[in-house]
Structure formats: C-alpha cells, structure tokens
Amino acid sequence: MVGVVGKAGILGVLLLLSLSGCDFRRVVVNDPLVPDSLEGLVPGKSTIQDVAKKLGAPDEIEEGADGMVFRYRFGDSKTMRVNFGWILRFFLPVAPSMNLGRGEGVTYILHVAMRPDLTFDHSVIQPPPDPPHFGFWPF
Amino acid sequence: MLWESQAGFNHCWRNPGGLLRLAWLLVLMSLVNGCAFVRGEVGEPFPEDRLQTIEKGTTTRQEVAQQFGAPDDIVQANGHEIFHYRRFDSKLGWLLFISRLNIGSDHLWVFFNPQGIVDDVVFGNRTKNVEFQIWPFGE
C-alpha cells in the first residue's frame, strides 16, 4: 500500500521524466527598452551625454539625413522542443529522436535622432511587440 | 559507524517503501540531464581608469588606439569619425529541461573631430546587469 506522499512522489517522478523529453530555452539580449526613460529629453538642448545617461550607449550609430541616428536593441526569443522518441528508451535499447520544435523571437528597437551639433532631436520607438510564446507545433 | 551503516542497510531491506524510493531516485538520477552554468565573453572589459584617460578636446586618435587597441568599427557620421569598441558577456543557466541565456553588451563610442581630437565619448556598461538565470518563463 502506497501512501499519499508516495503517490505524489511517484507522480512527481513520472512528470519529471516525461518532461525530460521537452526543452524550454530562452535567449534574452540586453535590457528591455522602457519608453518612459525618454522623458525629460529636450530637443535642441539635451546633449549626447544626457541621452547616454538615460539609455546607455547605443548598439549602433548611423549617419542620418541631418545628423546621426542612435539605435538601441532588445531581443527576446523562446524555443520549445519535444522529443517524442524519448519515452522509447524505457522499451527499446536505443531511443530514436523524434523532435518537434518551434522558436519565436522578437526584437524591440529604439531610434534616437541627434542633430548635427550632437543634441537630441527626436526619438522613434516601436509599439511593444507581443512577447514570444513557447510552443512546439511547427506546422 | 559500521554498526550504524549495517543497521541502516537492514532497515532499508525491512522497509520496501524506502527501497522503492531509493530505486526511483537512482532511475531518476540516471535519466535526467543534470545542470550547467556556462559563461561566454567576447572582447576585453573597459576599465574605469583607462576610460578616464580619454579627455575631450585633448586626447588624440593615436592615444585612444594605444589605450584600447584598434577599434572594432570605424563609423563616419555627420563629419565625425567614430571609433566603436564593443564587448559581450553571456551567462547560461541550464537545469534538466529548462534554460535561459542572458546576453549583454558594452559599447564605447569615441567621437573625433576632423583634426583627430576627441570630441565626445559615450560608454554604456550593460554587462554588469547580466545574471545567471534558469527560469525561462514569465517576463
């Protein structure tokens, strides 16, 4: 006779084993961009150092139509994979891989335009994208 | 000590529930994939004392190159020549079937005027915020 604790333990072990055929992976690049951090920047007055204090150093700098453009990026991706062949290791001497997987990634970009005298001009931030989701169905 | 071990062994044999738990634990340990913590760094850190040697209006292109080496990129924008130095730091936490990889980047941008003298410096240290994390779900 197995007690309640024993049953919960067995269920826990079975759950853990069944989940071992799964994979949840996430890759996060840099800190999230917060639109509120742009508040207080005054066009024509705020300097390149004011921008750097609020947002840090940009990932890229490019020449703009009039001045230059600072580009900031934040990336987030989630990948999930299920190996349906994993469970066969209990019944077969070899466990063939039968994987289904899917990954989703988003990139959040902020552009800050600077004037020729290296003062802040304007910024463009995209609406926050939907966060990526975990899912294994690739079709 | 030997007596205690012997007693424990006998107790285990007399207690099938305990033996079952031990067997499950051994099965579990042999099947799960363990854990890992991996760190990857690309590029040299930017020490504070070296950054302070760059002075606006004084430091030359040659002196910057002596302190930090050849830049990773040279960008021409708005009449400025800009040296770009970058560094990446990544930390991966992996436990059984979940993992999370955090990547951060530091950027040093040194702006030169047409005479090759430092006009402005922008430095951002985001790698200090990179942490080892395992949990891939949520924000």
Coordinates of N, CA and C in Angstrom, one line a residue, chain A residues 10 13-14 16-17 19-20 22-31 48-49 52 56-63 67-68 70 72-73 78 86 89-90 115-118 134, chain B residues 20 24 27-28 31-33 56 75-80 82 84 94 96-105 107 109 111 119-124 126 129 136-139:
Chain A
I10 N 5.7 9.5 -6.7 CA 5.8 8.7 -8.0 C 5.3 9.6 -9.1
V13 N 7.9 12.1 -10.0 CA 9.0 11.5 -10.8 C 8.6 11.2 -12.2
L14 N 7.3 10.7 -12.4 CA 6.8 10.5 -13.7 C 6.7 11.8 -14.5
L16 N 8.4 14.5 -14.0 CA 9.8 14.9 -14.3 C 10.4 14.2 -15.5
L17 N 10.2 12.9 -15.5 CA 10.7 12.0 -16.5 C 10.1 12.4 -17.9
L19 N 8.7 15.1 -18.7 CA 9.2 16.4 -19.1 C 10.6 16.4 -19.7
S20 N 11.4 15.4 -19.3 CA 12.7 15.4 -19.8 C 12.8 15.2 -21.3
C22 N 11.2 17.2 -23.1 CA 10.9 18.5 -23.5 C 12.1 19.4 -23.3
D23 N 12.1 20.5 -23.9 CA 13.2 21.5 -23.8 C 12.5 22.9 -23.8
F24 N 12.8 23.7 -22.9 CA 12.3 25.1 -22.9 C 13.6 26.0 -22.8
R25 N 13.8 26.8 -23.9 CA 15.0 27.6 -23.9 C 14.6 29.0 -24.2
R26 N 15.3 29.9 -23.6 CA 15.1 31.3 -23.8 C 16.4 32.1 -23.9
V27 N 16.4 33.0 -24.8 CA 17.6 33.8 -25.0 C 17.2 35.3 -24.9
V28 N 17.8 36.0 -24.0 CA 17.5 37.4 -23.9 C 18.7 38.3 -24.1
V29 N 18.6 39.2 -25.0 CA 19.7 40.1 -25.4 C 19.5 41.5 -24.9
N30 N 20.3 41.9 -23.9 CA 20.2 43.3 -23.3 C 19.0 43.5 -22.5
D31 N 18.9 44.7 -21.9 CA 17.8 45.0 -21.0 C 16.6 45.5 -21.9
I48 N 24.4 64.7 -26.0 CA 24.6 63.2 -26.2 C 24.8 62.5 -24.9
Q49 N 25.4 63.3 -23.9 CA 25.6 62.7 -22.6 C 24.3 62.5 -21.8
A52 N 22.9 59.4 -23.2 CA 23.6 58.2 -22.7 C 23.3 57.9 -21.2
G56 N 22.0 54.7 -21.9 CA 23.2 54.0 -22.1 C 23.8 54.2 -23.5
A57 N 24.9 53.5 -23.8 CA 25.5 53.7 -25.1 C 24.7 52.9 -26.2
P58 N 24.5 53.5 -27.4 CA 23.7 52.8 -28.4 C 24.4 51.5 -28.9
D59 N 23.6 50.6 -29.5 CA 24.2 49.5 -30.1 C 24.8 49.8 -31.5
E60 N 24.2 50.8 -32.1 CA 24.7 51.2 -33.5 C 24.5 52.7 -33.6
I61 N 25.4 53.3 -34.4 CA 25.3 54.7 -34.8 C 25.4 54.8 -36.3
E62 N 24.5 55.5 -36.9 CA 24.5 55.6 -38.3 C 24.3 57.1 -38.7
E63 N 24.8 57.4 -39.9 CA 24.5 58.8 -40.3 C 23.1 58.9 -40.8
G67 N 22.2 64.9 -39.4 CA 22.7 64.5 -38.1 C 23.0 63.0 -38.0
M68 N 22.8 62.3 -36.9 CA 23.0 60.9 -36.8 C 21.9 60.2 -36.0
F70 N 21.0 57.1 -33.3 CA 21.5 56.1 -32.4 C 20.4 55.0 -32.4
Y72 N 19.1 51.4 -30.5 CA 19.1 50.5 -29.4 C 18.3 49.3 -29.6
R73 N 18.8 48.2 -29.2 CA 18.0 46.9 -29.5 C 17.8 46.1 -28.2
K78 N 12.2 32.6 -27.6 CA 11.8 31.4 -26.8 C 11.7 30.2 -27.8
W86 N 11.8 10.1 -26.8 CA 12.5 10.0 -25.6 C 11.9 8.8 -24.7
R89 N 13.0 5.0 -24.7 CA 14.2 4.5 -24.0 C 13.9 3.5 -22.9
F90 N 12.6 3.5 -22.5 CA 12.2 2.5 -21.5 C 11.9 1.2 -22.1
R115 N 20.9 65.9 -33.7 CA 21.2 66.9 -34.6 C 22.7 67.0 -34.9
P116 N 23.0 67.8 -35.9 CA 24.5 68.0 -36.3 C 25.3 68.5 -35.1
D117 N 24.7 69.3 -34.2 CA 25.5 69.7 -33.0 C 25.5 68.7 -31.9
L118 N 25.1 67.5 -32.2 CA 25.1 66.4 -31.2 C 24.1 66.7 -30.0
F134 N 6.1 30.0 -25.8 CA 6.6 28.7 -26.0 C 5.5 27.8 -26.7
Chain B
L20 N 12.0 1.3 -2.5 CA 11.4 1.8 -3.7 C 11.7 3.2 -4.0
W24 N 13.7 4.6 -7.3 CA 13.2 5.7 -8.1 C 14.3 6.8 -8.2
V27 N 16.9 5.7 -10.6 CA 16.4 5.8 -12.0 C 16.4 7.2 -12.5
L28 N 15.9 8.1 -11.6 CA 15.8 9.5 -11.9 C 17.2 10.1 -12.2
L31 N 18.6 9.2 -15.5 CA 17.9 9.6 -16.7 C 17.9 11.1 -16.9
V32 N 17.9 11.9 -15.9 CA 17.9 13.3 -16.0 C 19.2 13.8 -16.5
N33 N 19.2 15.0 -17.1 CA 20.3 15.5 -17.8 C 21.2 16.4 -17.0
K56 N 38.1 65.0 -23.5 CA 37.5 65.8 -24.6 C 38.4 67.0 -25.0
V75 N 33.0 54.4 -37.7 CA 31.8 54.9 -38.4 C 32.1 56.3 -38.8
Q76 N 31.6 56.7 -39.9 CA 31.7 58.1 -40.4 C 30.2 58.6 -40.3
A77 N 30.0 59.6 -39.5 CA 28.7 60.2 -39.4 C 28.7 61.7 -39.1
N78 N 28.1 62.4 -39.9 CA 27.9 63.9 -39.6 C 29.2 64.6 -39.4
G79 N 30.2 64.2 -40.2 CA 31.5 64.9 -40.2 C 32.4 64.4 -39.0
H80 N 31.9 63.4 -38.3 CA 32.7 62.8 -37.2 C 33.3 61.4 -37.6
I82 N 34.1 58.1 -35.8 CA 33.7 57.5 -34.5 C 34.3 56.1 -34.4
H84 N 34.4 52.6 -32.6 CA 33.5 51.8 -31.8 C 34.2 50.6 -31.3
W94 N 21.2 26.3 -17.0 CA 20.5 25.2 -17.6 C 20.3 24.1 -16.6
L96 N 18.0 20.5 -16.2 CA 17.2 19.5 -16.8 C 16.6 19.9 -18.1
F97 N 15.4 20.5 -18.2 CA 14.8 20.7 -19.5 C 14.5 22.2 -19.7
I98 N 15.0 23.1 -18.8 CA 14.8 24.5 -18.9 C 16.1 25.2 -18.9
S99 N 16.2 26.3 -19.7 CA 17.4 27.0 -19.8 C 17.1 28.5 -20.1
R100 N 18.0 29.3 -19.7 CA 17.9 30.7 -20.1 C 19.3 31.3 -20.4
L101 N 19.5 31.9 -21.5 CA 20.8 32.6 -21.9 C 20.6 34.1 -21.9
N102 N 21.3 34.8 -21.0 CA 21.2 36.2 -21.0 C 22.5 36.8 -21.6
I103 N 22.3 37.7 -22.5 CA 23.5 38.3 -23.2 C 23.4 39.8 -23.0
G104 N 24.5 40.4 -22.7 CA 24.6 41.8 -22.5 C 25.8 42.4 -23.3
S105 N 25.7 43.6 -23.7 CA 26.8 44.2 -24.5 C 27.2 45.6 -23.9
H107 N 29.3 49.1 -25.0 CA 29.8 49.8 -26.2 C 30.5 51.1 -25.7
W109 N 31.9 54.4 -27.6 CA 32.0 55.2 -28.9 C 32.8 56.4 -28.6
F111 N 34.1 59.9 -30.3 CA 33.8 60.8 -31.5 C 35.1 61.7 -31.6
D119 N 36.1 64.5 -29.5 CA 35.0 65.5 -29.4 C 34.0 65.1 -28.3
D120 N 33.8 63.8 -28.2 CA 32.8 63.3 -27.2 C 33.1 61.8 -27.0
V121 N 32.6 61.3 -25.9 CA 32.8 59.9 -25.5 C 31.4 59.4 -25.0
V122 N 31.0 58.2 -25.5 CA 29.8 57.6 -24.9 C 30.1 56.2 -24.5
F123 N 29.9 55.9 -23.3 CA 30.2 54.5 -22.8 C 28.9 54.0 -22.1
G124 N 28.6 52.7 -22.3 CA 27.5 52.1 -21.7 C 27.9 50.7 -21.2
R126 N 26.4 47.5 -19.9 CA 25.2 46.7 -19.7 C 25.5 45.3 -19.2
N129 N 24.7 44.0 -15.7 CA 23.4 43.6 -15.3 C 23.1 42.1 -15.7
P136 N 12.9 30.2 -17.6 CA 12.7 30.8 -18.9 C 11.3 31.5 -19.1
F137 N 10.5 31.2 -18.1 CA 9.1 31.7 -18.3 C 8.9 33.1 -17.7
G138 N 7.7 33.7 -18.0 CA 7.4 35.0 -17.5 C 8.2 36.1 -18.2
E139 N 8.2 37.3 -17.6 CA 8.9 38.4 -18.2 C 10.4 38.2 -18.2

